[in-house]
Short mmCIF file of C-alpha atoms and ligand atoms in Angstrom, two decimals:
data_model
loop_
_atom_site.label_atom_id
_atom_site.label_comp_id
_atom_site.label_asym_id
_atom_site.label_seq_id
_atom_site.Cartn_x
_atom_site.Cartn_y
_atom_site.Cartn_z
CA UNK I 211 87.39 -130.20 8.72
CA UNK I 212 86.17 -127.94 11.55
CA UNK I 213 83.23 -129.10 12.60
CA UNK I 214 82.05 -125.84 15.04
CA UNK I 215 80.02 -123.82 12.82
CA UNK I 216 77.57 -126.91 12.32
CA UNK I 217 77.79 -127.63 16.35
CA UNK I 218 76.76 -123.41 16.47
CA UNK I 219 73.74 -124.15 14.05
CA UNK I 220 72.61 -126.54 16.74
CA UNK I 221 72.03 -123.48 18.67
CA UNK I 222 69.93 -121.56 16.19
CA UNK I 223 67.95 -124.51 15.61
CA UNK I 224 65.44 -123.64 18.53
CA UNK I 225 65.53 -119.85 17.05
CA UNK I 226 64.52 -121.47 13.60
CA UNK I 227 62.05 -123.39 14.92
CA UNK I 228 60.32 -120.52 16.98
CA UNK I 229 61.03 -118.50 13.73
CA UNK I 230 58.94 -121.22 11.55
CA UNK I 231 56.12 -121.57 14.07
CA UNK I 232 55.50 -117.77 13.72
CA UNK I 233 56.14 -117.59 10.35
CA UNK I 234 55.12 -120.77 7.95
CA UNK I 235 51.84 -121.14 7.23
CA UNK I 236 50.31 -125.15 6.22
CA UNK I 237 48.27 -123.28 2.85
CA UNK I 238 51.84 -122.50 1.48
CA UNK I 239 52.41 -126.58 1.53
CA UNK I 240 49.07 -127.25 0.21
CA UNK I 241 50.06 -124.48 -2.30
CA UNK I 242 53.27 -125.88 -3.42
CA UNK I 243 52.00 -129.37 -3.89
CA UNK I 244 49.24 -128.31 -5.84
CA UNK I 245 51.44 -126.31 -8.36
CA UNK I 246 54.29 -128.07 -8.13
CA UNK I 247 56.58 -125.59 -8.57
CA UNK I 248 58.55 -126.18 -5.29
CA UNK I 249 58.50 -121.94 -4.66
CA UNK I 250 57.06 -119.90 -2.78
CA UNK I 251 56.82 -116.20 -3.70
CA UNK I 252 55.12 -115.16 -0.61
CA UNK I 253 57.61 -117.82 1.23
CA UNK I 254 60.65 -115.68 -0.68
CA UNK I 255 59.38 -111.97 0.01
CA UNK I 256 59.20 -112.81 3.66
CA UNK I 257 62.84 -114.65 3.51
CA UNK I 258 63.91 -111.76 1.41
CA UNK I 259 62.13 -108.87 3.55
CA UNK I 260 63.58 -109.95 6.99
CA UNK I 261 67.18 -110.52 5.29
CA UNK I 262 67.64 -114.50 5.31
CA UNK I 263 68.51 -114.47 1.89
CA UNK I 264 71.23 -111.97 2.11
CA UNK I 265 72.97 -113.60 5.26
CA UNK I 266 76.32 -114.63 4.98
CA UNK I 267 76.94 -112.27 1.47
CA UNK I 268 79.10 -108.91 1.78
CA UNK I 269 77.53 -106.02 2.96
CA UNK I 270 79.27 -104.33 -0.90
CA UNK I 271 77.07 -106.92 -2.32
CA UNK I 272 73.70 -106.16 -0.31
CA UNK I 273 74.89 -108.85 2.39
CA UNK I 274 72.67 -108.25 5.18
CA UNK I 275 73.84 -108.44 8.94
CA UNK I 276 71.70 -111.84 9.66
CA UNK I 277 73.51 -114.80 11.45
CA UNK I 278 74.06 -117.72 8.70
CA UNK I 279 73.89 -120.07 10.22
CA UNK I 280 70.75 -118.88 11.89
CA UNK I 281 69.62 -118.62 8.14
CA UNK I 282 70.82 -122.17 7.29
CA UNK I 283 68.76 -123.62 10.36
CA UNK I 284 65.60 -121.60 9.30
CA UNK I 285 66.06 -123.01 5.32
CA UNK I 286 66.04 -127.01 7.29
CA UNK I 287 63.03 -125.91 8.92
CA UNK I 288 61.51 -124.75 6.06
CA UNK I 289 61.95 -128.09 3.83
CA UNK I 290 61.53 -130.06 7.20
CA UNK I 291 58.22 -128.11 6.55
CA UNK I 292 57.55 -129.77 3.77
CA UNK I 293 57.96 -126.34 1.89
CA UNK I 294 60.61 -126.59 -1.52
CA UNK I 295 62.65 -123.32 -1.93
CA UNK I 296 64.21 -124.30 -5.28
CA UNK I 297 63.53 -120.80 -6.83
CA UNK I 298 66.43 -119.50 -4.35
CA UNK I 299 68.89 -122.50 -4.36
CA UNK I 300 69.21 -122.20 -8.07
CA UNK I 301 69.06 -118.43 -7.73
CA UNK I 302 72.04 -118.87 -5.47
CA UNK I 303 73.92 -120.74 -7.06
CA UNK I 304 74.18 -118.39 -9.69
CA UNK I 305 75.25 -115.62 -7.67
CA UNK I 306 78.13 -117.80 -6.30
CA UNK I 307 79.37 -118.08 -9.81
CA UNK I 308 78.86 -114.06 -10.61
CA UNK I 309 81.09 -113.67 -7.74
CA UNK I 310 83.84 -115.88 -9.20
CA UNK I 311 83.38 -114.76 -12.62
CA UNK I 312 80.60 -111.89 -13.31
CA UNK I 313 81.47 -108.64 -14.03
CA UNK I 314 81.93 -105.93 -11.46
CA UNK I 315 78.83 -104.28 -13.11
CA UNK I 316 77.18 -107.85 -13.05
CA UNK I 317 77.74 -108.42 -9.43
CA UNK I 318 76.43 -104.84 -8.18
CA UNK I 319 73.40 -105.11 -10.58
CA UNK I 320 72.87 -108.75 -9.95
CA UNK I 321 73.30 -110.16 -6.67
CA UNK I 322 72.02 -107.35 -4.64
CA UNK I 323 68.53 -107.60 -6.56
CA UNK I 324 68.72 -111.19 -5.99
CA UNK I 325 69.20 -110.84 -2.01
CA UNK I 326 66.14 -108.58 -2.23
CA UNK I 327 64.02 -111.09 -3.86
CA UNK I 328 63.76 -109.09 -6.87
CA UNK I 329 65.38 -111.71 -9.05
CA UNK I 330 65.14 -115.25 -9.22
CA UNK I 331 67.06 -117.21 -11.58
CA UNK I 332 66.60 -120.73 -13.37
CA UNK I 333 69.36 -123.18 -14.67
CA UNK I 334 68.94 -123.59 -18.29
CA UNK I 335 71.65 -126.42 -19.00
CA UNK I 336 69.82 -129.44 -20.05
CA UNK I 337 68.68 -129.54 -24.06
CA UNK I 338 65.92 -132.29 -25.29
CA UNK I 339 69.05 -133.71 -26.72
CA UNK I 340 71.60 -133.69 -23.60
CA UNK I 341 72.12 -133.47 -20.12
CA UNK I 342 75.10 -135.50 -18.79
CA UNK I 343 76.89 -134.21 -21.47
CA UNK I 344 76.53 -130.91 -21.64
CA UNK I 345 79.06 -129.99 -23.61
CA UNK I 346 76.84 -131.23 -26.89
CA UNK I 347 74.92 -128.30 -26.48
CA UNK I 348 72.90 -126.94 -29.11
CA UNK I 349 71.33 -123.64 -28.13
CA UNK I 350 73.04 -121.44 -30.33
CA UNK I 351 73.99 -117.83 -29.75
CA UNK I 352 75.15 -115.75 -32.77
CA UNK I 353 76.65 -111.53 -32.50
CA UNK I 354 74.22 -109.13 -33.76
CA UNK I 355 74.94 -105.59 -33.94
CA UNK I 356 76.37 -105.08 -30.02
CA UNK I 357 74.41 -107.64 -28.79
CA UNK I 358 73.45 -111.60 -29.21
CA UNK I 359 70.76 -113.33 -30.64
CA UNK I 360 69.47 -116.74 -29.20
CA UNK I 361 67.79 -119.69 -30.76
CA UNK I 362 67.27 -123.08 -29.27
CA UNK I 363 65.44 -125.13 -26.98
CA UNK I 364 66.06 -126.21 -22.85
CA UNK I 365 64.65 -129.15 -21.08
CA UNK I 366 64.09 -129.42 -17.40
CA UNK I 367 64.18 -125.65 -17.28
CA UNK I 368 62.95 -125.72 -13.48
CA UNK I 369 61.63 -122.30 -11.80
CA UNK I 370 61.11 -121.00 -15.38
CA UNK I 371 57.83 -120.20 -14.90
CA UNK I 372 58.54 -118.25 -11.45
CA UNK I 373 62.13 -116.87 -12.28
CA UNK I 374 62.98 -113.46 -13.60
CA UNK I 375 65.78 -114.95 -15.82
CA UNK I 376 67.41 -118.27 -16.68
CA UNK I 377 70.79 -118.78 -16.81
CA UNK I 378 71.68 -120.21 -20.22
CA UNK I 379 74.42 -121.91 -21.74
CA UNK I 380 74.66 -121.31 -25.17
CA UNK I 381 77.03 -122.62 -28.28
CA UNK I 382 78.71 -119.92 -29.63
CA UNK I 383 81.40 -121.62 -31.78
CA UNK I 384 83.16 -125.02 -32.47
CA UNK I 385 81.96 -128.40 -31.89
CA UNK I 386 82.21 -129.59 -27.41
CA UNK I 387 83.72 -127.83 -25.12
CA UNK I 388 85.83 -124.77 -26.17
CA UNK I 389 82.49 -123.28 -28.01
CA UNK I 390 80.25 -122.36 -24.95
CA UNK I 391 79.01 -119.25 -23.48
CA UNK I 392 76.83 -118.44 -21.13
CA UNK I 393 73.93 -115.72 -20.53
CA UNK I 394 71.76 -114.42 -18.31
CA UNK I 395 68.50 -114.08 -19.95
CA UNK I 396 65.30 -112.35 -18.64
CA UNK I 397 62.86 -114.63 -18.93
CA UNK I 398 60.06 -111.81 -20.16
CA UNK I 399 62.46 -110.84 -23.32
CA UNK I 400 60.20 -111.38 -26.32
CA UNK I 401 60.71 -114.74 -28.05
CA UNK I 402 61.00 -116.94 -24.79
CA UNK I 403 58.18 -119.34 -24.48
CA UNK I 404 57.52 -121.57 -21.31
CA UNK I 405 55.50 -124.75 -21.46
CA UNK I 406 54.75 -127.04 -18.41
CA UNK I 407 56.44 -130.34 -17.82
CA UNK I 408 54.61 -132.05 -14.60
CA UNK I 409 56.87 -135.14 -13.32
CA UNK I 410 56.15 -138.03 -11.00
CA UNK I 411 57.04 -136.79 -8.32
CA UNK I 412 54.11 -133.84 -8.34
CA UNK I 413 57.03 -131.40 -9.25
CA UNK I 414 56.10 -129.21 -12.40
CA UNK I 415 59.33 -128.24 -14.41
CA UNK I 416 59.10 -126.82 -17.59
CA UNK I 417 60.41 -126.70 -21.69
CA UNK I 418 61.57 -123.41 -22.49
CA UNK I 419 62.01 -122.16 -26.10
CA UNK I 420 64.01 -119.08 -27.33
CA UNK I 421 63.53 -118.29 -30.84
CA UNK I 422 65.43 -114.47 -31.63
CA UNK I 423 66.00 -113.42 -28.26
CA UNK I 424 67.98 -110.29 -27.98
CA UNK I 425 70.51 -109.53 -25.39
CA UNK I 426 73.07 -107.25 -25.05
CA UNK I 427 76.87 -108.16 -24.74
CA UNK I 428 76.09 -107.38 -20.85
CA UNK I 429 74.30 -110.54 -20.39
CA UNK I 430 77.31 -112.43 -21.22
CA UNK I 431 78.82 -114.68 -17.77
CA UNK I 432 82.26 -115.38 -18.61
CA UNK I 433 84.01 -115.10 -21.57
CA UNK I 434 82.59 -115.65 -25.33
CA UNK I 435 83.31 -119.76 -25.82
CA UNK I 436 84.27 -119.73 -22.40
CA UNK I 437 81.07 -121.45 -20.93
CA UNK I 438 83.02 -124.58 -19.90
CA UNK I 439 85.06 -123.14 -17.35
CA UNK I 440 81.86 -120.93 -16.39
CA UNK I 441 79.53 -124.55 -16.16
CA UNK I 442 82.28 -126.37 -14.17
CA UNK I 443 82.13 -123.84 -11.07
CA UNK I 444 78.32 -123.75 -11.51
CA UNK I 445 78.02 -127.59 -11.57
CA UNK I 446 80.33 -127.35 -7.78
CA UNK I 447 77.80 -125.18 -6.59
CA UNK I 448 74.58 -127.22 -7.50
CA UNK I 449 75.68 -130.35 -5.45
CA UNK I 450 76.71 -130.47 -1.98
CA UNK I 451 73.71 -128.07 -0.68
CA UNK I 452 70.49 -128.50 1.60
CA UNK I 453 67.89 -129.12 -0.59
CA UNK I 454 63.72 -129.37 -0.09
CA UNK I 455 63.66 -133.21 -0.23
CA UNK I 456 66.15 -133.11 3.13
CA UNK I 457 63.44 -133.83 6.13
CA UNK I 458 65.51 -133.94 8.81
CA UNK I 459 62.37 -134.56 11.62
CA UNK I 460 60.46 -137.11 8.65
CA UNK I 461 61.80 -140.48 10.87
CA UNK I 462 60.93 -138.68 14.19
CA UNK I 463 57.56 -138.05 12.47
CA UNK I 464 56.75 -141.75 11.40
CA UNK I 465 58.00 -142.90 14.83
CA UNK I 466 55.66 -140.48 16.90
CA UNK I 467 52.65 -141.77 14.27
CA UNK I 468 53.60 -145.64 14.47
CA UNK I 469 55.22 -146.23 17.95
CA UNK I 470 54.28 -149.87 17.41
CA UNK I 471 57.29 -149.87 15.25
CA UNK I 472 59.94 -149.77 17.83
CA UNK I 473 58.85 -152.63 19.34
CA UNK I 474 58.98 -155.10 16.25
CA UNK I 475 63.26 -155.54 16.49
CA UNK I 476 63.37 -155.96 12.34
CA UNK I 477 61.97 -152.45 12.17
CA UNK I 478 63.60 -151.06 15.05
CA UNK I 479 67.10 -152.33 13.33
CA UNK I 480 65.79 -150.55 9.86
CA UNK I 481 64.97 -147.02 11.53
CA UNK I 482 68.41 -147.28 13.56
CA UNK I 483 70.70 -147.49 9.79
CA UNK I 484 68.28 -145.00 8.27
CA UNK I 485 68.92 -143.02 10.96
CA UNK I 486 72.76 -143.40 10.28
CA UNK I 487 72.11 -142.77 7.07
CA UNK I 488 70.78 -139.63 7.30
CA UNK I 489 73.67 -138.93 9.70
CA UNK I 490 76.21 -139.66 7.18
CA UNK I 491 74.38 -137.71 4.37
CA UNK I 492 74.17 -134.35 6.88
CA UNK I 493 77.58 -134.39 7.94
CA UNK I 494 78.85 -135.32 3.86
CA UNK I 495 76.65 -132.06 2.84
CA UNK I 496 78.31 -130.27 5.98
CA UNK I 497 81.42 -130.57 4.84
CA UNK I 498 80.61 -129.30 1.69
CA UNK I 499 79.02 -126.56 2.77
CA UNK I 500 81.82 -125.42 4.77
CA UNK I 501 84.14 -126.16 2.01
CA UNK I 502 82.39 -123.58 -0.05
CA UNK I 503 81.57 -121.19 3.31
CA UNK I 504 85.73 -120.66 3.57
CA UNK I 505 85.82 -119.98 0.00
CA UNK I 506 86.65 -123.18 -1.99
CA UNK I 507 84.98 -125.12 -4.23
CA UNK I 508 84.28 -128.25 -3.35
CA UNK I 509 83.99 -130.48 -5.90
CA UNK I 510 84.31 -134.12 -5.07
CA UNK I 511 83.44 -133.64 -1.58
CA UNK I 512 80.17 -132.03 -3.18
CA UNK I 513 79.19 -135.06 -5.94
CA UNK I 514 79.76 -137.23 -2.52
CA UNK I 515 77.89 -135.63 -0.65
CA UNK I 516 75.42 -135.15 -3.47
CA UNK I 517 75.17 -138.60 -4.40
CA UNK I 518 74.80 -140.10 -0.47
CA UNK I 519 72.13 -137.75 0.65
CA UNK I 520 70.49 -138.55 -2.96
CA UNK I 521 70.86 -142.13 -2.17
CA UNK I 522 70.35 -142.06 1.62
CA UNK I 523 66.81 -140.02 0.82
CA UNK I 524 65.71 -142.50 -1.76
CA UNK I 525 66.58 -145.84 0.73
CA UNK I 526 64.80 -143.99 3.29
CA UNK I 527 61.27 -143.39 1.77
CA UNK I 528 61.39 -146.54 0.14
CA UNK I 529 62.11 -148.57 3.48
CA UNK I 530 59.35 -146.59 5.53
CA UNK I 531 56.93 -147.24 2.77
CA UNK I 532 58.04 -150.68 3.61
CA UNK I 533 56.97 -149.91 7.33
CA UNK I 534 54.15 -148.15 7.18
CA UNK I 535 52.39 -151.23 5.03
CA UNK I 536 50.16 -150.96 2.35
CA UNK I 537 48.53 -148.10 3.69
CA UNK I 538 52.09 -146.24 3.54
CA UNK I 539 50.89 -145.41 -0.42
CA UNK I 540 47.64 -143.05 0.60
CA UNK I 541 48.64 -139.89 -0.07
CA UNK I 542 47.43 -136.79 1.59
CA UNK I 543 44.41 -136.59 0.65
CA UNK I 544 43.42 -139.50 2.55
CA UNK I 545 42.09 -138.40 6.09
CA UNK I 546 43.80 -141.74 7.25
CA UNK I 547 47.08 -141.37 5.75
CA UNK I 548 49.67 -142.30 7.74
CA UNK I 549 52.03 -139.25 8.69
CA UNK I 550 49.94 -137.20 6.66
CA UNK I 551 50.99 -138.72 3.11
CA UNK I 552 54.43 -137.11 4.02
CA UNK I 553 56.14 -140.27 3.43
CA UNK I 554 54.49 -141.21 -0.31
CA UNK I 555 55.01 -137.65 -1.39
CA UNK I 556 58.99 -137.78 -0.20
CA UNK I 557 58.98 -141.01 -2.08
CA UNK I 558 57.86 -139.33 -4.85
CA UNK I 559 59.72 -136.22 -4.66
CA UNK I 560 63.11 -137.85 -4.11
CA UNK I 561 63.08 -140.05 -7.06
CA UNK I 562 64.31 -137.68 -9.66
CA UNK I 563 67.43 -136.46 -6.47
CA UNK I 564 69.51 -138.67 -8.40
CA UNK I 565 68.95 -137.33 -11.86
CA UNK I 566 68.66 -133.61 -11.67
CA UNK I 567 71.98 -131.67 -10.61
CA UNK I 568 74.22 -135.00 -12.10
CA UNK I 569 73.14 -138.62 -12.02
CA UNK I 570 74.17 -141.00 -9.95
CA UNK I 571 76.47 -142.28 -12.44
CA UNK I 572 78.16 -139.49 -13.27
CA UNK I 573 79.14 -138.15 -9.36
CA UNK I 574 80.37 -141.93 -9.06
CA UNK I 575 82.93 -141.30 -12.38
CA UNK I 576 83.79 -137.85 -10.26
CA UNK I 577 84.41 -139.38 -7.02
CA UNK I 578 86.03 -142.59 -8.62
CA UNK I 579 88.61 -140.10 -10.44
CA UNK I 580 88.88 -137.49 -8.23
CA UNK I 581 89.11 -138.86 -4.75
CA UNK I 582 89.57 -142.83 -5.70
CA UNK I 583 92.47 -141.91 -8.62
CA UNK I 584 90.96 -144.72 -10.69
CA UNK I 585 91.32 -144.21 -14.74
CA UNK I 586 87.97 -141.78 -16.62
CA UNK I 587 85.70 -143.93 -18.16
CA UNK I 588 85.83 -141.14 -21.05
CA UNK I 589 88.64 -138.68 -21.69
CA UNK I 590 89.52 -135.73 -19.28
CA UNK I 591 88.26 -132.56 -20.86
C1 LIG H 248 62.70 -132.99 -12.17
C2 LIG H 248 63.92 -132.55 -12.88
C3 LIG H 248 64.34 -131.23 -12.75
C4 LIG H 248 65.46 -130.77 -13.44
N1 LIG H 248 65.80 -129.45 -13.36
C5 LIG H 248 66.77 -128.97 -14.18
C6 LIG H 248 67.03 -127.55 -14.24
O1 LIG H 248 66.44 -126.75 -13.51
N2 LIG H 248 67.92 -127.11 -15.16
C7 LIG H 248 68.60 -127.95 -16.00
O2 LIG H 248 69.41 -127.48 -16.80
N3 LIG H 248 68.40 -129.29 -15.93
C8 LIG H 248 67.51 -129.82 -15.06
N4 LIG H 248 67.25 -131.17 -15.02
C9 LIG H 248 67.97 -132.03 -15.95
C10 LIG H 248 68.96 -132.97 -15.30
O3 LIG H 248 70.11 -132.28 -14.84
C11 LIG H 248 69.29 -134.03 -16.36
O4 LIG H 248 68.10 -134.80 -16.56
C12 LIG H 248 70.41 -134.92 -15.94
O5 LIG H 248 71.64 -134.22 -15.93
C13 LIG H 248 70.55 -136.16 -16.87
O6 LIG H 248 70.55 -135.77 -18.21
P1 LIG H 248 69.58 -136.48 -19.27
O7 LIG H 248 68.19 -136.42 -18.73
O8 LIG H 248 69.84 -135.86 -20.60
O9 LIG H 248 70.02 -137.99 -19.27
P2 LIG H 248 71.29 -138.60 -20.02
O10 LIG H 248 72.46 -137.71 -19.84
O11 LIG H 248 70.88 -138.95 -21.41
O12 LIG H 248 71.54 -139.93 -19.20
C14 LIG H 248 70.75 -141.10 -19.37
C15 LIG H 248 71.37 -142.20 -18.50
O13 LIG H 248 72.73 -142.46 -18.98
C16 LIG H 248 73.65 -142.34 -17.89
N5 LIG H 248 74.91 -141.75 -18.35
C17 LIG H 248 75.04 -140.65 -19.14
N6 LIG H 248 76.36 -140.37 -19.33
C18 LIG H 248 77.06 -141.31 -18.64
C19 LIG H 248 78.46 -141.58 -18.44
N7 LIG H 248 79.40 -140.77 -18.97
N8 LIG H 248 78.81 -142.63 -17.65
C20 LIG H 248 77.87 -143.43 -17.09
N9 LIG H 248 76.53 -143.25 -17.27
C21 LIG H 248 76.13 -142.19 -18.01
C22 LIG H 248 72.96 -141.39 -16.90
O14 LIG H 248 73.46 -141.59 -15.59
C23 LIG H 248 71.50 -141.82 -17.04
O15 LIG H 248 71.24 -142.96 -16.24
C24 LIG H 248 66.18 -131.67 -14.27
C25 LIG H 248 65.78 -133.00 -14.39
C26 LIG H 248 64.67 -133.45 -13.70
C27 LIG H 248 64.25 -134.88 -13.85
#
C-alpha cells in the first residue's frame, strides 16, 4: 500500500480546519441531534455549492476541480464536528456503483445531479423480514406496460425522509439470489409512504412502504434478476469509508476537559491503547479508501476495516464513559456535562456501527473466508 496520499491529507488538514471554523455553524449540531436525521441540507448545499462533493469524480461526470483529499480532510472535520453527513455517504455510494454498472444515460443524468446536491439517495436493502440475508428479499417488482410496478415494504430505510430517491432492491423472479433487481426510485412517486423509526442512539431512520409504484424500465441498475451482482459491489462500497461516528479529536477533547486523567497511570495506560486503537482503525479505513481511490474494490480489506473502526469506536466510548465517572452519562443538556455530552451521545450513536452496513458477524465470516481461507459457515453463493 502507498501510504502518501494519506501523509498529503495531513497537509490539508490545517486548510480543513480553517475551512470548518469559517464555515460550520454549532445550530447545525443542535439541529441534527434534535432530528436525528444525521443530514444537513444547508450543511450539503454549501458542500455541494463550493464543489466538495464533486472532488475527486471526472470532470464528464460533473467532477469538479477541488483537491480530494482536501475534501476528505474537510468531511473528518465535519463529523469531528459532531455533524453526520449520511445523506451523502449513502448518496455516494450509489454513484460508485452507477459508474460500474449504470447506464451511460444513468450516469450523465445521475451522478452529475448528485455532485450538485440535487439528489440524494437512500439504501433500501433491509425488509422487516431480512437484513443479513438479503437475498430473501421480498419487495416485489412485476413488468407493466414499459415500465415496473413495485409493492413491498423496507426497514431501516435511513435518509428516506431527506433523499430524493432510494435505491431499492427488488425480487423480480425465482426464489434467493438469481431473482433480484434493483431500482432507483424517487422517493415523491405516488404510493411511497415514509414513517419514522427513532433508535437509541437519537438517530431517526425510517419504514418505507411502496404499494403500486410506477417506474419506467430507466430506473432499472443492472440487469433484470441481476440485483446480486449489482448488491455485492454496493455492499464493497458501504464499508471501508469515513463515517459521522469517526471523532478523530474526541480523546484530545476528554483529555483537555479531564487533565487529572493523565496522571492516574490505569487511565493514562487506557487512553494510550484507545489511542492505538483509533490508529489502527484510521489506517485499516485508509487502506480501503485507497483501494477504492485506484479503482478496485476492496472487499475484505473494507469488512476489516469496517468491523475494527466499528469495534475500536464502540471500546472507546464505552471505556471513557468508564473515565469520566458517573457523571460521564449527562448528556448535553446538562450545563455540567463533561465534554459537552459528546462522549454519551458517541456512545449512543456508535452502538448500532456494528449492525447497519453488515454486522459484526457477518464481516468476521468475510474476513475469515476471504483473507483467513477458513471453510463458509453457509454455502458460497
Ligand atoms: C440505525 C440503523 C440504520 C440502518 N440503515 C439502513 C439503511 O439505510 N438501509 C438499509 O437497507 N438497511 C439499514 N439498516 C439495516 C442493517 O443493515 C441491518 O439491520 C443489518 O444488516 C442486520 O440485519 P437484521 O437487522 O435483519 O438482523 P439479522 O440479519 O436478522 O441478524 C440478527 C443477528 O443474527 C446474526 N446473523 C445473521 N446472519 C448470520 C450469519 N450468517 N452468521 C452469523 N451470524 C449471523 C447477526 O449478526 C445479528 O447479530 C440500518 C440498521 C440500523 C440499526
Amino acid at each position: 500500500m502507498d501510504f502518501t496520499p494519506h501523509d498529503d491529507l495531513a497537509a490539508h488538514r490545517d486548510a480543513a480546519r480553517r475551512w470548518g471554523a469559517e464555515h460550520l455553524r454549532p445550530e447545525w449540531v443542535a439541529d441534527e441531534r434534535l432530528r436525528g436525521d444525521h443530514h444537513h441540507a444547508e450543511l450539503h448545499r454549501l458542500l455541494a455549492d463550493q464543489g466538495l462533493l464533486a472532488a475527486g469524480w471526472p470532470p464528464e461526470h460533473g467532477g469538479s476541480a477541488v483537491d480530494e483529499r482536501f475534501a476528505d480532510a474537510v468531511f473528518d472535520e465535519i463529523h469531528d464536528y459532531g455533524l453526520a453527513s449520511d445523506g451523502w455517504i449513502t448518496t455516494w455510494m450509489v454513484l460508485k456503483t452507477l459508474q460500474r454498472v449504470g447506464t451511460e444515460e444513468q450516469k450523465r443524468a445521475v451522478i452529475p445531479a448528485a455532485l450538485r446536491g440535487e439528489v440524494i439517495i437512500a439504501l433500501g436493502y433491509t425488509e422487516p423480514g431480512c437484513g443479513s440475508d438479503l437475498a430473501a428479499a421480498r419487495t416485489r417488482a412485476v413488468r407493466a406496460g414499459d415500465g415496473w410496478l413495485i409493492d413491498g415494504a423496507k426497514m431501516f430505510t435511513s435518509t428516506a425522509d431527506r433523499a430524493t430517491h432510494v435505491f431499492l432492491l427488488t425480487r423480480t423472479s425465482a426464489p434467493k439470489h438469481r431473482g433480484l433487481t434493483f431500482f432507483l426510485v424517487p422517493l415523491d412517486a405516488p404510493g411511497v409512504e415514509i414513517q419514522p423509526v427513532h433508535t437509541v442512539g437519537g438517530q431517526r431512520t425510517n419504514a418505507t412502504f411502496y404499494s403500486g409504484v410506477r417506474v419506467p424500465d430507466g430506473a432499472r441498475v443492472g440487469d433484470v434478476d441481476g440485483g446480486w451482482d449489482v448488491v455485492r459491489i454496493a455492499m464493497v462500497f458501504e464499508r471501508g469509508t469515513r463515517n459521522g461516528n469517526h471523532r478523530p479529536g474526541l480523546l484530545d477533547r476528554v483529555v483537555a476537559d479531564r487533565p487529572d486523567l493523565l496522571s492516574d497511570p490505569g487511565a493514562a495506560g487506557t487512553l494510550a491503547r484507545l489511542r492505538i486503537d483509533e490508529e489502527v482503525a484510521r489506517l485499516l479505513t485508509a487502506r480501503a479508501e485507497w483501494i477504492t481511490r485506484n479503482g478496485g474494490l476492496p472487499g475484505v480489506e473494507g469488512s476489516m476495516a469496517k468491523l475494527y473502526t466499528s469495534e475500536a469506536a464502540q471500546r472507546q466510548h464505552s471505556a471513557l464513559l468508564d473515565l469520566l465517572g458517573p457523571e460521564g452519562v449527562l448528556d448535553q443538556r446538562a450545563p455540567d456535562a463533561p465534554v459537552a455530552g459528546e462522549v454519551e451521545f458517541a456512545f449512543r450513536n456508535s452502538l448500532v456501527d456494528t449492525i447497519y452496513g453488515g454486522t459484526s458477524e457477518i464481516m468476521r465470516e468475510i474476513v475469515a473466508a476471504g483473507r483467513l481461507g477458513l471453510p463458509r459457515s453457509r454455502p458460497a453463493t
